[in-house]
């Protein structure tokens, strides 16, 4: 007899097919049967609820959060059962004793840098082993190209030597063989952005040969965004590597109303045989670190060299011209709009929630000087919200058939972007129920089955007999994001039950304390298990 029967739910199975009322029996962590009149040792009455596959967050920054707070309420509370981490070309494996401290410092604004934390891993496999000690959700890992480049050649802004390129290929291949599902890049973040297309193509050929995909944060989401997207499509074509475009937005004033141009570019490439998917978050503002807005040349040599430049009057003058006149590559080629840049994380809590322009006006200093002083005071770890999005672009892109959902949620800031807690219920509540941008069945397919196909998950991502029971139950009439920009750490509403591998992690809206998640690793056969 099955252990649990979920009775009378409207099953929306992740394929896009119409929902149907059915009972779902769970046994041994998998879906044992789908039918009517089923019985089991326990029964969960789900009349009026939708039963769907657990949501898959295709772009998450939970690399430390999963280990620091493994109950992970921010994500499992919104129905997420699998996350993809190692994003934007920078994470904590592979590393060595020299690079790990620099990585920690570089992305402290993303993930924090907790005192006394156990940093004993160095390889991708060792990091995945740490996740397997107990987490609430499943996690897939991308080999971070920036960390790979740092290991092979430090912070150098130049093409690699033959030996350095061979070393990068070896590191990517090793990470893939240890279980990574692909490779990420952060091409507006140092040191990954120092790589040219020839270097990236060689690494992507390794990824493709081992059954993975490439997930780039490409070189611009502002001025030159379409050219940056086209560059990634061409890189995919040259390398033969499947492409997944990270947080595929069209931001900044220069791109208002231009989403159809991006979608035409992608449709033409897909029509020519390219394997392309993308993810987005259903909000307008972006979120990153304040240091990320600097031009790439400012960070050559690493964090210490950058702080030295910030203290040099001549270098600061050069930086100011790049930031306010030219538009730096770190700020997507757009001159800094200080009124759009809001501090969301800093040890100095008096600056949180205020824009650089507001801080400058209050202190009688220039915005650029406030920008530099904030970087120095916070040791480069300041996080920001950047208010530069366009609603018509957001809606157009989420309708595309290659679209999936990704929160891009930074969890460590004092005032994080609400997408970290609200992305998936916002799709279902705001964009499905309130606006009708997507049908319920279509949206669930975007957030589950389609993402599972990209990850090549074995028996996950659908409500189907024999599949792992990674499931979410939600009320289609009340599901909603409650996280706001003013109060972002709020659990979603209308999601009473979440199961990972058949184990209830959320029951009646409350975390059970269970930690059934684990790393999902790419196998030699090419599937992810």
CSV table of N, CA, C and O in Angstrom, one decimal, residues 422-474:
chain,number,residue,atom,x,y,z
A,422,UNK,N,9.9,35.5,-3.6
A,422,UNK,CA,8.6,35.6,-4.3
A,422,UNK,C,8.5,35.3,-5.7
A,422,UNK,O,7.4,35.4,-6.3
A,423,UNK,N,9.6,34.8,-6.4
A,423,UNK,CA,9.5,34.7,-7.8
A,423,UNK,C,8.4,33.7,-8.3
A,423,UNK,O,7.6,34.1,-9.2
A,424,UNK,N,8.3,32.5,-7.8
A,424,UNK,CA,7.4,31.5,-8.3
A,424,UNK,C,6.0,31.8,-8.0
A,424,UNK,O,5.1,31.7,-8.9
A,425,UNK,N,5.6,32.2,-6.8
A,425,UNK,CA,4.2,32.6,-6.6
A,425,UNK,C,3.9,33.9,-7.3
A,425,UNK,O,2.7,34.1,-7.6
A,426,UNK,N,4.8,34.7,-7.6
A,426,UNK,CA,4.5,35.9,-8.4
A,426,UNK,C,4.1,35.5,-9.8
A,426,UNK,O,3.2,36.1,-10.4
A,427,UNK,N,4.8,34.6,-10.4
A,427,UNK,CA,4.4,34.1,-11.7
A,427,UNK,C,2.9,33.6,-11.7
A,427,UNK,O,2.1,34.0,-12.5
A,428,UNK,N,2.6,32.8,-10.7
A,428,UNK,CA,1.3,32.2,-10.6
A,428,UNK,C,0.2,33.1,-10.2
A,428,UNK,O,-0.9,33.0,-10.7
A,429,UNK,N,0.5,34.0,-9.3
A,429,UNK,CA,-0.5,34.9,-8.8
A,429,UNK,C,-0.7,36.2,-9.7
A,429,UNK,O,-1.8,36.4,-10.2
A,430,UNK,N,0.4,36.9,-9.9
A,430,UNK,CA,0.3,38.1,-10.6
A,430,UNK,C,0.2,37.9,-12.1
A,430,UNK,O,-0.7,38.5,-12.8
A,431,UNK,N,1.0,37.1,-12.7
A,431,UNK,CA,1.1,37.0,-14.2
A,431,UNK,C,0.1,36.0,-14.7
A,431,UNK,O,-0.3,36.1,-15.9
A,432,UNK,N,-0.3,35.0,-14.0
A,432,UNK,CA,-1.3,34.0,-14.4
A,432,UNK,C,-2.7,34.5,-14.0
A,432,UNK,O,-3.6,34.8,-14.8
A,433,UNK,N,-3.0,34.6,-12.7
A,433,UNK,CA,-4.3,34.8,-12.2
A,433,UNK,C,-4.8,36.3,-12.5
A,433,UNK,O,-5.9,36.5,-13.0
A,434,UNK,N,-3.9,37.2,-12.2
A,434,UNK,CA,-4.3,38.6,-12.3
A,434,UNK,C,-4.2,39.2,-13.7
A,434,UNK,O,-5.1,39.9,-14.1
A,435,UNK,N,-3.1,38.9,-14.4
A,435,UNK,CA,-2.9,39.5,-15.7
A,435,UNK,C,-3.2,38.6,-16.9
A,435,UNK,O,-3.4,39.1,-18.0
A,436,UNK,N,-3.2,37.3,-16.7
A,436,UNK,CA,-3.5,36.4,-17.7
A,436,UNK,C,-2.4,36.3,-18.8
A,436,UNK,O,-2.7,36.0,-20.0
A,437,UNK,N,-1.2,36.7,-18.5
A,437,UNK,CA,-0.1,36.7,-19.5
A,437,UNK,C,0.2,35.2,-19.9
A,437,UNK,O,0.5,35.0,-21.1
A,438,UNK,N,0.1,34.3,-19.0
A,438,UNK,CA,0.2,32.9,-19.3
A,438,UNK,C,-0.9,32.1,-18.7
A,438,UNK,O,-1.5,32.5,-17.7
A,439,UNK,N,-1.3,31.0,-19.3
A,439,UNK,CA,-2.3,30.1,-18.7
A,439,UNK,C,-1.6,29.4,-17.5
A,439,UNK,O,-0.4,29.3,-17.5
A,440,UNK,N,-2.4,28.9,-16.6
A,440,UNK,CA,-1.8,28.1,-15.5
A,440,UNK,C,-1.0,27.0,-15.9
A,440,UNK,O,0.1,26.8,-15.5
A,441,UNK,N,-1.5,26.2,-16.9
A,441,UNK,CA,-0.8,25.0,-17.3
A,441,UNK,C,0.5,25.4,-18.0
A,441,UNK,O,1.5,24.7,-17.9
A,442,UNK,N,0.4,26.4,-18.8
A,442,UNK,CA,1.6,26.8,-19.6
A,442,UNK,C,2.7,27.3,-18.6
A,442,UNK,O,3.8,27.0,-18.7
A,443,UNK,N,2.2,28.1,-17.6
A,443,UNK,CA,3.2,28.7,-16.7
A,443,UNK,C,3.9,27.5,-15.9
A,443,UNK,O,5.1,27.6,-15.7
A,444,UNK,N,3.1,26.6,-15.4
A,444,UNK,CA,3.7,25.5,-14.7
A,444,UNK,C,4.7,24.7,-15.5
A,444,UNK,O,5.8,24.3,-15.1
A,445,UNK,N,4.4,24.5,-16.8
A,445,UNK,CA,5.4,23.9,-17.7
A,445,UNK,C,6.6,24.7,-17.8
A,445,UNK,O,7.7,24.1,-17.8
A,446,UNK,N,6.6,26.0,-17.9
A,446,UNK,CA,7.8,26.9,-17.9
A,446,UNK,C,8.6,26.6,-16.6
A,446,UNK,O,9.8,26.6,-16.7
A,447,UNK,N,7.9,26.5,-15.5
A,447,UNK,CA,8.6,26.5,-14.2
A,447,UNK,C,9.1,25.1,-13.8
A,447,UNK,O,9.8,24.9,-12.8
A,448,UNK,N,8.7,24.0,-14.6
A,448,UNK,CA,9.0,22.6,-14.2
A,448,UNK,C,9.5,21.8,-15.3
A,448,UNK,O,10.7,21.6,-15.4
A,449,UNK,N,8.6,21.3,-16.1
A,449,UNK,CA,9.0,20.3,-17.2
A,449,UNK,C,10.0,20.8,-18.1
A,449,UNK,O,10.9,20.1,-18.5
A,450,UNK,N,9.8,22.1,-18.5
A,450,UNK,CA,10.8,22.7,-19.5
A,450,UNK,C,12.2,22.8,-18.9
A,450,UNK,O,13.2,22.5,-19.5
A,451,UNK,N,12.2,23.3,-17.6
A,451,UNK,CA,13.5,23.4,-16.9
A,451,UNK,C,14.2,22.0,-16.7
A,451,UNK,O,15.4,21.8,-16.9
A,452,UNK,N,13.3,21.0,-16.4
A,452,UNK,CA,13.8,19.7,-16.2
A,452,UNK,C,14.5,19.1,-17.5
A,452,UNK,O,15.5,18.4,-17.4
A,453,UNK,N,13.9,19.4,-18.6
A,453,UNK,CA,14.5,19.0,-19.9
A,453,UNK,C,15.8,19.6,-20.1
A,453,UNK,O,16.8,18.9,-20.6
A,454,UNK,N,16.0,20.9,-19.8
A,454,UNK,CA,17.3,21.5,-20.0
A,454,UNK,C,18.3,20.9,-19.1
A,454,UNK,O,19.5,20.7,-19.5
A,455,UNK,N,17.9,20.6,-17.9
A,455,UNK,CA,18.9,19.9,-16.9
A,455,UNK,C,19.1,18.5,-17.2
A,455,UNK,O,19.9,17.8,-16.5
A,456,UNK,N,18.2,17.9,-18.0
A,456,UNK,CA,18.3,16.4,-18.3
A,456,UNK,C,18.1,15.6,-17.0
A,456,UNK,O,18.7,14.6,-16.8
A,457,UNK,N,17.1,16.1,-16.2
A,457,UNK,CA,16.8,15.4,-15.0
A,457,UNK,C,16.2,14.1,-15.2
A,457,UNK,O,15.3,13.9,-16.1
A,458,UNK,N,16.7,13.1,-14.5
A,458,UNK,CA,16.1,11.7,-14.6
A,458,UNK,C,14.9,11.6,-13.7
A,458,UNK,O,15.0,11.7,-12.5
A,459,UNK,N,13.7,11.4,-14.4
A,459,UNK,CA,12.5,11.1,-13.7
A,459,UNK,C,12.1,12.3,-12.7
A,459,UNK,O,11.7,12.0,-11.6
A,460,UNK,N,12.3,13.5,-13.1
A,460,UNK,CA,11.9,14.7,-12.3
A,460,UNK,C,11.3,15.7,-13.2
A,460,UNK,O,11.6,15.7,-14.4
A,461,UNK,N,10.5,16.6,-12.6
A,461,UNK,CA,10.0,17.7,-13.4
A,461,UNK,C,8.6,17.5,-14.0
A,461,UNK,O,8.0,18.4,-14.5
A,462,UNK,N,8.0,16.3,-13.8
A,462,UNK,CA,6.6,16.1,-14.2
A,462,UNK,C,5.9,15.3,-13.1
A,462,UNK,O,6.5,14.6,-12.3
A,463,UNK,N,4.6,15.4,-13.1
A,463,UNK,CA,3.7,14.5,-12.3
A,463,UNK,C,3.4,13.3,-13.2
A,463,UNK,O,2.5,13.3,-14.0
A,464,UNK,N,4.2,12.2,-13.0
A,464,UNK,CA,4.1,11.1,-13.8
A,464,UNK,C,4.5,9.8,-13.0
A,464,UNK,O,5.4,9.9,-12.2
A,465,UNK,N,3.8,8.7,-13.2
A,465,UNK,CA,4.1,7.5,-12.5
A,465,UNK,C,5.6,7.1,-12.6
A,465,UNK,O,6.1,7.1,-13.8
A,466,UNK,N,6.2,6.8,-11.5
A,466,UNK,CA,7.6,6.4,-11.5
A,466,UNK,C,8.5,7.6,-11.3
A,466,UNK,O,9.7,7.4,-11.0
A,467,UNK,N,8.0,8.8,-11.4
A,467,UNK,CA,8.9,10.0,-11.2
A,467,UNK,C,9.1,10.3,-9.7
A,467,UNK,O,8.2,9.9,-8.8
A,468,UNK,N,10.2,10.9,-9.3
A,468,UNK,CA,10.4,11.3,-8.0
A,468,UNK,C,9.3,12.3,-7.5
A,468,UNK,O,8.8,13.1,-8.3
A,469,UNK,N,8.9,12.1,-6.3
A,469,UNK,CA,7.8,12.9,-5.8
A,469,UNK,C,8.2,14.2,-5.2
A,469,UNK,O,8.2,14.6,-4.0
A,470,UNK,N,8.8,15.1,-6.1
A,470,UNK,CA,9.1,16.5,-5.9
A,470,UNK,C,7.9,17.2,-6.3
A,470,UNK,O,7.7,17.4,-7.5
A,471,UNK,N,7.1,17.7,-5.4
A,471,UNK,CA,5.7,18.2,-5.7
A,471,UNK,C,5.4,19.4,-4.8
A,471,UNK,O,5.9,19.6,-3.7
A,472,UNK,N,4.5,20.2,-5.4
A,472,UNK,CA,4.0,21.4,-4.7
A,472,UNK,C,2.5,21.4,-4.8
A,472,UNK,O,1.9,21.1,-5.9
A,473,UNK,N,1.8,21.7,-3.8
A,473,UNK,CA,0.3,21.9,-3.8
A,473,UNK,C,0.1,23.4,-3.5
A,473,UNK,O,0.6,23.9,-2.5
A,474,UNK,N,-0.7,24.0,-4.4
A,474,UNK,CA,-1.0,25.5,-4.1
A,474,UNK,C,-2.5,25.7,-4.5
A,474,UNK,O,-3.1,25.0,-5.3
